[in-house]
Coordinates of C-alpha atoms in Angstrom, one line a residue:
M1 CA 11.8 -54.8 19.6
P2 CA 10.8 -57.2 16.7
L3 CA 10.9 -55.7 13.2
L4 CA 7.1 -56.2 12.8
E5 CA 6.4 -54.2 15.9
I6 CA 8.7 -51.4 14.8
I7 CA 6.9 -51.2 11.5
Q8 CA 3.5 -51.1 13.2
Y9 CA 4.8 -48.4 15.6
V10 CA 6.1 -46.3 12.7
I11 CA 2.8 -46.7 10.8
H12 CA 0.8 -45.7 13.9
K13 CA 2.9 -42.6 14.4
L14 CA 2.5 -41.6 10.7
E15 CA -1.3 -42.1 10.9
T16 CA -2.1 -40.5 14.3
G17 CA 1.0 -39.0 15.9
A18 CA 3.6 -36.4 15.0
G19 CA 4.1 -38.1 11.6
A20 CA 0.5 -37.3 10.6
R21 CA 1.0 -33.7 11.6
F22 CA 4.3 -33.5 9.7
F23 CA 2.6 -34.8 6.5
R24 CA -0.3 -32.3 6.9
V25 CA 2.1 -29.4 7.4
T26 CA 4.2 -30.6 4.4
A27 CA 1.2 -30.9 2.2
V28 CA 0.0 -27.4 3.1
L29 CA 3.5 -25.9 2.5
L30 CA 3.8 -27.6 -0.8
T31 CA 0.3 -26.4 -1.8
I32 CA 1.2 -22.8 -0.8
L33 CA 4.5 -23.0 -2.7
A34 CA 2.9 -24.4 -5.9
L35 CA 0.2 -21.8 -6.0
T36 CA 2.7 -19.0 -5.4
L37 CA 4.9 -20.2 -8.2
W38 CA 1.8 -20.6 -10.5
Y39 CA 0.5 -17.1 -9.6
D40 CA 3.9 -15.5 -10.1
A41 CA 4.5 -17.2 -13.4
H42 CA 0.9 -16.5 -14.7
A43 CA -0.6 -13.4 -13.0
Y44 CA 2.4 -11.5 -11.6
R45 CA 2.8 -7.8 -12.6
N46 CA 5.6 -5.4 -11.9
L47 CA 4.9 -2.5 -9.5
T48 CA 1.8 -0.7 -10.5
T49 CA 1.2 1.8 -7.7
P50 CA 3.0 5.1 -7.1
E51 CA 3.0 4.4 -3.4
G52 CA 4.8 1.1 -3.9
M53 CA 7.6 2.6 -6.1
D54 CA 7.9 5.5 -3.7
A55 CA 8.4 3.2 -0.7
A56 CA 10.9 1.1 -2.7
Q57 CA 13.1 4.0 -3.7
L58 CA 13.0 5.4 -0.2
A59 CA 14.1 2.0 1.2
R60 CA 17.0 1.8 -1.3
N61 CA 18.2 5.2 0.0
I62 CA 18.1 4.0 3.5
A63 CA 19.9 0.7 2.6
E64 CA 22.6 2.7 0.8
G65 CA 23.2 4.9 3.9
K66 CA 21.6 8.1 2.5
G67 CA 19.2 8.4 5.4
Y68 CA 15.5 8.9 5.3
T69 CA 15.7 10.9 2.1
T70 CA 13.8 10.7 -1.2
L71 CA 14.4 11.2 -4.9
F72 CA 10.7 11.7 -5.5
L73 CA 10.1 15.4 -4.8
R74 CA 6.5 16.6 -4.2
P75 CA 6.1 20.4 -4.7
L76 CA 4.1 20.4 -1.5
S77 CA 7.0 18.8 0.4
L78 CA 9.4 21.4 -1.0
Y79 CA 7.0 24.1 0.2
L80 CA 6.7 22.7 3.7
V81 CA 10.4 22.2 4.2
Q82 CA 11.2 25.6 2.7
A83 CA 8.6 27.4 4.8
H84 CA 9.7 25.7 8.0
S85 CA 13.4 26.3 7.4
E86 CA 12.8 30.0 6.6
A87 CA 10.6 30.4 9.7
G88 CA 13.4 29.1 11.9
T89 CA 16.2 31.2 10.3
P90 CA 16.8 34.8 11.6
L91 CA 16.1 37.4 8.9
S92 CA 19.7 38.7 9.2
L93 CA 21.0 35.3 8.3
T94 CA 18.7 34.7 5.4
N95 CA 20.5 34.1 2.1
A96 CA 18.8 33.9 -1.3
N97 CA 21.2 31.1 -2.3
F98 CA 20.6 29.1 0.8
D99 CA 18.9 25.7 0.1
F100 CA 15.9 26.2 2.4
A101 CA 13.9 23.5 0.5
H102 CA 16.7 20.9 0.7
V103 CA 16.4 20.2 -3.0
K104 CA 20.1 20.8 -3.9
S105 CA 21.0 18.2 -1.3
A106 CA 19.2 15.1 -0.1
H107 CA 15.5 16.0 0.5
P108 CA 13.9 14.5 3.6
D109 CA 10.9 12.2 2.9
L110 CA 7.6 13.6 4.3
A111 CA 5.1 11.2 2.8
N112 CA 5.9 7.7 4.1
P113 CA 5.9 6.4 7.7
P114 CA 9.1 4.5 8.5
V115 CA 8.3 0.9 9.4
Y116 CA 7.7 -0.6 5.9
P117 CA 10.6 1.3 4.1
V118 CA 13.0 0.3 6.9
L119 CA 12.0 -3.4 6.6
L120 CA 12.4 -3.2 2.8
A121 CA 15.8 -1.6 3.4
G122 CA 16.8 -4.6 5.5
L123 CA 15.6 -6.9 2.8
M124 CA 17.8 -5.0 0.3
K125 CA 20.8 -5.5 2.5
I126 CA 20.2 -9.2 2.7
L127 CA 19.1 -10.2 -0.8
P128 CA 21.0 -9.5 -4.0
F129 CA 18.9 -6.7 -5.6
H130 CA 20.0 -6.0 -9.2
Y131 CA 18.7 -2.6 -10.2
A132 CA 19.8 -2.6 -13.8
V133 CA 17.2 -4.1 -16.2
D134 CA 18.0 -7.6 -17.3
L135 CA 17.2 -8.3 -21.0
K136 CA 19.2 -11.6 -21.3
K137 CA 18.1 -14.1 -18.7
P138 CA 14.9 -16.0 -19.5
F139 CA 12.7 -15.3 -16.5
W140 CA 13.4 -11.6 -16.5
S141 CA 13.1 -11.2 -20.2
D142 CA 11.0 -12.7 -23.0
N143 CA 13.0 -13.3 -26.2
G144 CA 15.2 -10.4 -25.5
K145 CA 12.3 -8.1 -24.5
F146 CA 11.8 -6.8 -21.0
S147 CA 9.4 -8.9 -18.9
R148 CA 10.0 -8.7 -15.1
Y149 CA 12.0 -6.3 -13.0
Q150 CA 14.0 -8.2 -10.5
P151 CA 13.8 -5.8 -7.5
D152 CA 10.0 -5.6 -8.0
F153 CA 9.8 -9.4 -8.0
L154 CA 11.8 -9.7 -4.8
I155 CA 9.6 -7.1 -3.0
A156 CA 6.5 -9.1 -4.2
L157 CA 8.0 -12.3 -2.8
F158 CA 8.6 -10.6 0.6
N159 CA 4.9 -9.5 0.7
Q160 CA 3.7 -12.9 -0.3
I161 CA 5.6 -14.3 2.7
L162 CA 3.7 -11.8 4.8
L163 CA 0.5 -12.9 3.1
V164 CA 1.2 -16.5 4.2
A165 CA 1.9 -15.3 7.7
A166 CA -1.5 -13.5 7.7
I167 CA -3.2 -16.8 6.6
V168 CA -1.6 -18.7 9.4
L169 CA -2.6 -16.0 11.9
T170 CA -6.2 -16.2 10.5
F171 CA -6.2 -19.9 11.0
F172 CA -5.2 -19.7 14.7
L173 CA -7.6 -16.8 15.4
A174 CA -10.5 -18.7 13.8
R175 CA -9.7 -21.9 15.7
K176 CA -9.6 -19.9 19.0
L177 CA -12.9 -18.2 18.3
F178 CA -14.7 -21.2 16.8
D179 CA -13.2 -24.6 15.9
A180 CA -10.8 -26.3 13.5
G181 CA -13.5 -26.5 10.7
V182 CA -14.0 -22.8 10.6
A183 CA -10.2 -22.2 10.9
W184 CA -9.4 -24.4 7.9
L185 CA -12.1 -23.0 5.6
S186 CA -11.3 -19.4 6.6
A187 CA -7.6 -20.0 5.8
I188 CA -8.6 -21.5 2.4
L189 CA -10.7 -18.4 1.6
M190 CA -7.8 -16.2 2.6
F191 CA -5.4 -18.3 0.5
G192 CA -7.8 -18.1 -2.5
C193 CA -8.5 -14.3 -2.1
E194 CA -7.4 -12.8 -5.4
L195 CA -7.6 -9.3 -4.1
L196 CA -5.0 -10.1 -1.4
W197 CA -2.7 -11.6 -4.0
R198 CA -2.9 -8.4 -6.0
F199 CA -2.0 -6.4 -2.9
S200 CA 1.0 -8.7 -2.4
V201 CA 2.5 -7.8 -5.7
S202 CA 1.6 -4.1 -5.6
G203 CA 4.6 -3.1 -3.4
L204 CA 2.2 -1.6 -0.8
S205 CA 2.6 -2.0 3.0
T206 CA -0.9 -3.7 3.2
M207 CA 0.4 -7.2 3.8
L208 CA 2.6 -6.0 6.7
L209 CA -0.3 -4.0 8.1
L210 CA -2.6 -7.0 7.8
V211 CA -0.2 -9.0 9.9
I212 CA 0.0 -6.2 12.5
F213 CA -3.8 -5.9 12.6
L214 CA -4.2 -9.7 13.1
G215 CA -1.6 -9.6 15.9
L216 CA -3.6 -6.7 17.5
T217 CA -6.8 -8.7 17.2
R218 CA -5.3 -11.7 18.9
C219 CA -4.1 -9.4 21.6
I220 CA -7.6 -7.9 22.1
L221 CA -9.0 -11.5 22.2
K222 CA -6.6 -12.5 24.9
I223 CA -7.4 -9.4 26.9
E224 CA -11.1 -10.3 26.8
E225 CA -10.4 -13.8 27.9
I226 CA -8.3 -12.8 30.9
A227 CA -10.7 -10.1 31.9
S228 CA -13.6 -12.6 31.9
E229 CA -11.8 -14.9 34.4
P230 CA -13.2 -15.0 38.0
Q231 CA -9.8 -13.7 39.2
P232 CA -8.1 -11.9 36.3
R233 CA -4.3 -11.8 36.3
A234 CA -3.7 -8.1 36.6
N235 CA 0.0 -8.0 35.6
R236 CA -0.5 -10.1 32.5
L237 CA -3.6 -8.1 31.6
L238 CA -1.6 -4.9 31.8
V239 CA 1.2 -6.4 29.6
L240 CA -1.4 -7.2 27.0
V241 CA -2.9 -3.8 27.1
V242 CA 0.6 -2.2 26.6
A243 CA 1.1 -4.7 23.7
A244 CA -2.2 -3.5 22.1
G245 CA -1.1 0.1 22.3
V246 CA 2.3 -0.7 20.9
L247 CA 0.9 -2.7 18.0
T248 CA -1.5 0.1 17.2
G249 CA 1.4 2.5 17.2
V250 CA 3.6 0.3 15.0
G251 CA 0.6 0.1 12.6
A252 CA 0.3 3.9 12.6
L253 CA 4.1 4.0 11.7
T254 CA 3.3 1.6 8.9
R255 CA 0.4 3.6 7.6
Y256 CA -0.7 6.9 9.3
A257 CA -4.4 6.3 8.8
F258 CA -4.2 3.1 10.8
G259 CA -3.5 5.2 13.8
W260 CA -7.2 5.8 14.2
T261 CA -7.5 2.1 15.2
I262 CA -6.6 3.4 18.7
V263 CA -10.2 4.6 18.9
P264 CA -11.9 1.1 18.7
V265 CA -9.1 -0.3 20.9
V266 CA -9.7 2.2 23.7
V267 CA -13.5 1.9 23.4
F268 CA -13.2 -1.9 23.6
L269 CA -10.9 -1.7 26.7
I270 CA -13.4 0.6 28.4
L271 CA -16.2 -1.8 27.7
F272 CA -14.7 -5.2 28.2
S273 CA -11.3 -5.1 30.0
G274 CA -12.5 -5.6 33.6
Q275 CA -12.7 -3.5 36.7
K276 CA -9.6 -1.3 35.9
K277 CA -10.9 -0.4 32.5
A278 CA -10.1 3.3 32.8
L279 CA -6.5 2.5 33.7
H280 CA -6.2 0.0 30.8
A281 CA -7.5 2.6 28.3
L282 CA -5.1 5.2 29.5
V283 CA -2.2 2.7 29.4
A284 CA -3.0 1.6 25.9
L285 CA -3.3 5.2 24.8
G286 CA 0.0 6.1 26.5
A287 CA 1.9 3.2 24.9
F288 CA 0.5 4.2 21.5
A289 CA 1.6 7.8 22.0
L290 CA 5.1 6.8 23.1
V291 CA 5.6 4.7 20.0
L292 CA 4.4 7.5 17.7
A293 CA 6.0 10.5 19.5
P294 CA 9.6 10.2 18.2
W295 CA 8.5 10.2 14.6
V296 CA 6.1 13.1 15.1
V297 CA 8.9 15.1 16.7
R298 CA 11.1 14.3 13.6
N299 CA 8.4 15.5 11.3
F300 CA 7.9 18.7 13.2
A301 CA 11.7 19.3 13.2
V302 CA 11.8 18.9 9.4
S303 CA 8.5 20.4 8.2
G304 CA 6.6 21.9 11.1
T305 CA 3.8 19.3 10.6
P306 CA 3.1 16.1 12.6
F307 CA 2.8 13.7 9.6
G308 CA 4.4 15.6 6.7
T309 CA 2.4 15.8 3.5
A310 CA 0.0 13.2 4.9
S311 CA -1.2 15.8 7.3
F312 CA -3.2 17.3 4.5
A313 CA -4.7 14.1 3.0
A314 CA -8.2 15.0 4.1
A315 CA -8.0 18.2 2.1
E316 CA -7.2 16.4 -1.2
T317 CA -9.9 15.8 -3.7
T318 CA -12.1 18.4 -2.0
Q319 CA -13.3 21.5 -3.9
L320 CA -10.3 23.2 -2.4
F321 CA -7.7 20.9 -4.0
P322 CA -9.2 18.6 -6.7
Q323 CA -7.3 15.6 -8.0
F324 CA -3.5 15.8 -7.2
Q325 CA -3.5 19.6 -7.1
L326 CA -2.4 19.9 -3.5
E327 CA 0.7 17.7 -3.7
R328 CA 1.7 19.4 -7.0
A329 CA 1.3 22.9 -5.7
I330 CA 4.5 24.8 -4.9
H331 CA 2.5 27.7 -3.3
P332 CA -0.7 26.0 -2.0
D333 CA -3.4 28.3 -0.8
M334 CA -4.0 27.1 2.8
G335 CA -6.3 29.9 3.7
H336 CA -9.4 27.8 3.6
V337 CA -7.9 24.5 4.7
L338 CA -9.6 24.7 8.1
W339 CA -13.1 25.1 6.7
L340 CA -15.5 22.4 7.8
S341 CA -17.9 22.2 4.8
P342 CA -15.4 20.7 2.3
Y343 CA -14.7 17.8 4.6
L344 CA -18.3 17.2 5.4
H345 CA -19.0 17.1 1.6
K346 CA -16.1 14.7 1.1
L347 CA -17.2 12.4 3.9
S348 CA -20.8 12.3 2.5
A349 CA -19.8 11.7 -1.1
N350 CA -17.1 9.1 -0.4
G351 CA -19.1 7.5 2.4
Q352 CA -22.0 6.8 0.1
G353 CA -19.6 5.0 -2.3
I354 CA -18.1 2.9 0.4
L355 CA -21.5 1.9 1.9
T356 CA -23.0 0.9 -1.4
N357 CA -19.9 -0.8 -3.0
N358 CA -17.1 -1.7 -0.6
L359 CA -19.1 -3.0 2.2
T360 CA -20.8 -5.6 0.0
R361 CA -17.6 -7.2 -1.3
F362 CA -14.9 -7.4 1.4
G363 CA -12.0 -9.2 0.0
G364 CA -13.6 -9.4 -3.5
S365 CA -15.8 -12.3 -2.3
W366 CA -19.5 -12.8 -2.0
A367 CA -18.8 -14.5 1.3
T368 CA -19.3 -10.9 2.7
L369 CA -23.0 -11.4 2.4
L370 CA -22.8 -14.3 4.9
F371 CA -20.7 -12.1 7.2
W372 CA -23.4 -9.5 7.4
T373 CA -26.0 -12.2 8.1
G374 CA -23.7 -13.9 10.6
L375 CA -23.5 -10.7 12.7
L376 CA -27.2 -11.2 13.5
L377 CA -26.6 -14.6 15.2
S378 CA -26.7 -14.9 18.9
F379 CA -23.5 -16.8 19.5
R380 CA -23.2 -18.9 22.6
S381 CA -19.6 -17.8 23.3
V382 CA -19.3 -14.5 25.1
T383 CA -15.9 -14.0 23.5
V384 CA -17.2 -14.4 20.0
R385 CA -20.0 -11.8 20.7
Q386 CA -17.6 -9.3 22.2
M387 CA -15.0 -9.7 19.4
R388 CA -17.9 -9.0 17.1
Y389 CA -18.2 -5.6 18.8
F390 CA -14.5 -4.9 18.2
L391 CA -14.9 -5.8 14.5
L392 CA -17.9 -3.4 14.2
L393 CA -16.0 -0.6 16.0
C394 CA -13.1 -1.1 13.6
L395 CA -15.5 -1.2 10.6
G396 CA -17.2 2.1 11.6
T397 CA -13.8 3.8 12.2
F398 CA -12.3 2.6 8.9
V399 CA -15.3 3.7 6.9
V400 CA -15.0 7.3 8.2
V401 CA -11.2 7.4 8.0
Q402 CA -11.2 5.9 4.5
A403 CA -13.9 8.3 3.3
L404 CA -12.0 11.3 4.5
G405 CA -8.6 10.1 3.5
Q406 CA -9.3 9.1 0.0
T407 CA -7.4 11.0 -2.7
Q408 CA -7.0 10.7 -6.4
L409 CA -5.0 7.4 -5.8
S410 CA -8.3 5.7 -4.9
V411 CA -9.9 7.1 -8.1
E412 CA -7.1 5.8 -10.4
S413 CA -7.0 2.4 -8.6
P414 CA -10.2 1.9 -6.7
E415 CA -9.2 -1.3 -4.9
V416 CA -5.5 -1.7 -4.7
N417 CA -4.2 1.4 -3.1
S418 CA -2.7 2.5 0.3
E419 CA -6.0 4.2 1.3
N420 CA -8.0 0.9 1.4
L421 CA -8.3 0.2 5.1
L422 CA -11.4 -2.1 4.8
V423 CA -9.3 -4.8 3.2
L424 CA -7.7 -5.3 6.7
L425 CA -11.0 -6.7 7.9
T426 CA -11.0 -9.5 5.3
P427 CA -9.8 -12.2 7.7
L428 CA -12.5 -11.4 10.3
V429 CA -15.1 -11.1 7.7
F430 CA -14.2 -14.6 6.3
I431 CA -14.2 -16.1 9.8
Y432 CA -17.7 -14.9 10.7
G433 CA -19.0 -15.6 7.3
V434 CA -17.7 -19.2 7.4
S435 CA -19.1 -19.7 10.9
L436 CA -22.6 -18.9 9.6
F437 CA -22.1 -21.1 6.5
L438 CA -21.1 -24.1 8.6
T439 CA -23.8 -23.4 11.1
L440 CA -26.4 -23.5 8.3
L441 CA -24.8 -26.6 6.9
D442 CA -25.1 -28.4 10.2
Q443 CA -28.8 -27.9 10.1
I444 CA -29.1 -29.8 6.9
I445 CA -29.6 -33.6 7.1
L446 CA -27.5 -35.1 4.4
P447 CA -27.7 -38.7 3.2
M448 CA -23.9 -39.2 3.3
L449 CA -20.9 -37.5 4.8
Q450 CA -19.2 -37.2 1.4
L451 CA -21.9 -34.8 0.3
R452 CA -21.0 -32.4 3.1
Y453 CA -17.4 -32.3 1.9
L454 CA -18.7 -31.7 -1.7
I455 CA -20.8 -28.7 -0.5
I456 CA -17.9 -27.2 1.4
T457 CA -15.6 -27.6 -1.7
A458 CA -18.2 -26.0 -3.9
F459 CA -18.6 -23.1 -1.5
A460 CA -14.8 -22.5 -1.3
A461 CA -14.6 -22.7 -5.1
L462 CA -17.3 -20.2 -5.6
C463 CA -15.7 -17.8 -3.1
C464 CA -12.3 -18.2 -4.9
L465 CA -13.6 -17.8 -8.5
P466 CA -11.7 -14.5 -9.1
M467 CA -8.5 -16.3 -8.1
I468 CA -9.3 -19.3 -10.3
A469 CA -10.0 -16.9 -13.2
A470 CA -6.7 -15.1 -12.6
L471 CA -4.8 -18.4 -12.9
L472 CA -6.5 -19.5 -16.1
P473 CA -5.4 -18.4 -19.6
P474 CA -4.6 -15.9 -21.1
K475 CA -1.4 -15.2 -19.2
T476 CA -1.2 -11.7 -17.7
S477 CA 1.7 -9.6 -19.0
P478 CA 4.1 -8.5 -16.2
V479 CA 4.8 -5.2 -18.0
V480 CA 2.7 -2.3 -16.7
Y481 CA 2.7 -0.2 -19.8
P482 CA 1.3 2.3 -20.2
P483 CA 2.8 4.2 -18.4
Y484 CA 5.7 2.2 -16.8
Y485 CA 8.4 0.6 -19.0
P486 CA 11.6 0.4 -16.9
P487 CA 14.1 0.0 -19.7
D488 CA 13.0 3.3 -21.3
I489 CA 12.8 5.0 -17.9
Q490 CA 16.3 3.8 -17.0
Q491 CA 17.7 4.9 -20.4
T492 CA 16.1 8.3 -20.2
A493 CA 17.3 8.9 -16.6
S494 CA 20.8 7.7 -17.4
W495 CA 21.4 10.8 -19.5
M496 CA 21.1 12.9 -16.3
G497 CA 23.9 13.5 -13.8
N498 CA 23.4 12.2 -10.2
N499 CA 22.8 15.7 -8.8
E500 CA 20.6 17.0 -11.7
L501 CA 16.9 17.5 -11.4
M502 CA 14.2 16.1 -13.7
M503 CA 10.5 16.9 -13.8
S504 CA 8.0 14.2 -14.8
D505 CA 4.4 13.1 -14.5
V506 CA 5.7 9.8 -13.1
P507 CA 8.4 11.0 -10.7
W508 CA 8.0 7.9 -8.4
A509 CA 9.0 5.7 -11.4
V510 CA 11.9 7.9 -12.4
A511 CA 13.1 7.8 -8.7
W512 CA 12.7 4.0 -8.5
Y513 CA 13.8 2.7 -11.9
G514 CA 16.0 5.6 -13.0
R515 CA 17.6 6.5 -9.6
R516 CA 17.5 10.2 -10.4
Q517 CA 16.0 13.1 -8.4
C518 CA 12.7 14.0 -10.0
V519 CA 10.0 16.6 -9.1
W520 CA 6.3 16.0 -9.8
L521 CA 4.9 17.9 -12.7
T522 CA 3.8 21.3 -11.5
L523 CA 0.3 22.7 -11.8
N524 CA 1.3 25.0 -14.8
A525 CA 4.1 25.3 -17.3
Q526 CA 5.0 28.9 -16.4
D527 CA 4.8 30.3 -12.8
D528 CA 5.1 27.1 -10.8
F529 CA 7.7 25.7 -13.1
N530 CA 9.7 28.9 -13.0
T531 CA 9.5 29.0 -9.2
I532 CA 11.3 25.6 -9.0
N533 CA 13.6 26.2 -12.0
Y534 CA 14.9 29.6 -11.1
W535 CA 14.5 29.8 -7.3
L536 CA 15.1 26.3 -6.0
K537 CA 17.1 24.2 -8.5
P538 CA 17.4 24.2 -12.3
V539 CA 15.1 21.6 -14.0
Q540 CA 17.3 20.2 -16.7
A541 CA 14.9 17.7 -18.2
L542 CA 11.2 17.2 -18.7
Y543 CA 9.9 13.7 -19.1
L544 CA 6.2 13.1 -19.9
T545 CA 4.7 9.6 -20.4
P546 CA 1.3 8.3 -21.5
E547 CA 0.1 9.2 -18.0
T548 CA -0.2 12.8 -19.4
M549 CA 0.1 12.3 -23.1
D550 CA -3.0 10.0 -23.1
S551 CA -5.1 12.5 -21.0
R552 CA -8.6 13.5 -22.0
F553 CA -8.3 16.0 -24.8
V554 CA -11.0 18.5 -23.9
S555 CA -11.2 18.4 -20.1
D556 CA -7.4 17.9 -19.4
W557 CA -5.9 19.9 -22.3
V558 CA -8.4 22.4 -23.8
K559 CA -10.5 23.5 -20.8
T560 CA -7.5 24.0 -18.4
R561 CA -6.0 27.1 -16.9
D562 CA -3.6 29.4 -18.7
Y563 CA -0.1 28.1 -19.3
S564 CA -1.3 24.6 -18.6
W565 CA 0.7 21.5 -19.5
G566 CA -2.2 20.4 -21.7
G567 CA -1.8 23.6 -23.8
F568 CA 2.0 23.1 -23.7
I569 CA 1.7 19.6 -25.1
L570 CA -0.8 20.6 -27.7
Q571 CA 1.6 23.2 -29.1
V572 CA 4.5 20.8 -29.1
V573 CA 2.6 17.9 -30.8
T574 CA 0.4 19.8 -33.2
Q575 CA 2.6 22.7 -34.1
N576 CA 6.0 21.1 -33.5
Q577 CA 6.9 24.2 -31.5
I578 CA 8.1 24.7 -28.0
P579 CA 6.5 27.7 -26.3
P580 CA 8.7 30.8 -26.2
G581 CA 10.7 31.3 -23.0
F582 CA 10.7 27.6 -22.0
P583 CA 14.3 26.7 -21.1
L584 CA 14.3 23.1 -22.2
R585 CA 14.2 23.0 -26.0
I586 CA 16.2 19.9 -27.1
A587 CA 14.4 16.7 -27.8
P588 CA 15.6 13.3 -29.1
K589 CA 13.9 11.3 -31.9
G590 CA 11.5 8.4 -31.2
Y591 CA 9.6 9.8 -28.1
L592 CA 6.6 11.5 -29.6
P593 CA 3.7 10.9 -29.7
E594 CA 3.5 8.6 -26.7
R595 CA 6.2 10.3 -24.7
L596 CA 7.9 13.7 -24.5
Y597 CA 11.5 14.4 -23.4
L598 CA 12.9 17.9 -23.4
T599 CA 16.3 18.9 -22.0
D600 CA 18.9 21.6 -22.2
R601 CA 21.4 19.8 -24.5
E602 CA 21.9 16.6 -26.6
R603 CA 22.6 14.5 -23.6
W604 CA 22.2 11.2 -25.4
K605 CA 25.4 12.1 -27.4
L606 CA 27.4 13.1 -24.3
T607 CA 28.5 11.4 -21.1
P608 CA 26.4 12.6 -18.1
P609 CA 28.4 15.0 -15.9

């Protein structure tokens, strides 16, 4: 072949064939890489959520061969394990020194479902996690001062990879439902969604759950397509139904509240899965139950509850257990936990907030308004119409589950928390919103094609304004202080022996950064503290951070119950006096007034036992 023809052939391939596809993919990947580097250099923050740190320390225990055990001890978890162990032990064999609460040994985790921590544990096996704070290397420190915590950063990178996977799945889902134009613009809105990027660096399992939900949605779409055929392929349809049940089960083992997604899945199968709809619904439900059953059995064996401490999430922040009182209670009063009225009140109060605030800004974008309007369109495609019903079924389910499952975590971090289920609908919201926008744009007669591209660019820029603002100066500090400063937490925890117990208002941070067993601050400084200290395991250090020290003076300190920690701190700070009878009476210099550290001896002068 002459050289000229070879050159023309190569140019043709680069313009129209595989070469053009290669260049497009390369350009997209380089754009994703550039934005990720820019975001991580400019807007990244270390772990900010208790749930993220809790999952990380649990994953490290799994990776180090310590089993599904935790260093973060919730008093409620101690109560459940102790009560279940005592109930299963004959009275004649009961020993006062027996460790019924499993606090003197490794305590089983009752708060986290297993999928996300196990994946993180695998990541910790593969990548070089360095848990000691680095104050010398430039990226991890800033002129010798702590900046970024390397394990936090690696976990964020893992979740950002999951975010990219979710964007790719959104693209293919939108192209299947509509066309390439809707797919590209929906992917761009996902890519520029600042809320999703904040979730990606939070350490939460949301990005993994988003990928699972998109996989489930694609499975539901395929079920609808096959069921609509003149002669549906029964075997393939049954395989997809099983896959839908399994994916829902895996999602429930990633976040318990997601298990309620089985309700819209079953309803959709009953409505749109063909002649054998009852069989399909039962098969999906059976597959879901089989995936979930082994873990439920494990929880029953350890605590006598199906989902550990999460079994009581609906009771939190009701009048029965305000704020974090339930998880911090070593002897919770469960006498009224089955009353219906507290849950109805919680559903009503939280539901109003969700309906008036959350539903108007899915994904932190005003494209949500187009989504709501787009639902009113009469789409030509039967598939698009029926998938809209699945979306609405999920929306209604998530609103109810999120309203009942909200705890104090949602109060302290209204958007980025593990209780936010509505964020999972962001891809579908963007897809339907973009479809309406492009439909309206097609109705406008424009003088030139370039003007259409300009309008689409302006629309995308407006939807991505929060992300653009996050990337502009000033640069966000990666340090999440108050209350988390890993060098101080590591130093304070290093004074403790490996088998000694601390108590703190940020036990998740002590467990993750300090690698020491730490129990959550009890409800009071006397009875509950003494129950743990004298009957379960001696508390040999108390560590309080701005999380408590910066509390509201009147409501959190003055108007609290007898022997409250507020009164305890007030006496220590204002009178420089530790209450009589409190066993921890030694304090180092330099902690007050922002922090308080009390222990049984001058540990900073001694080698930890």
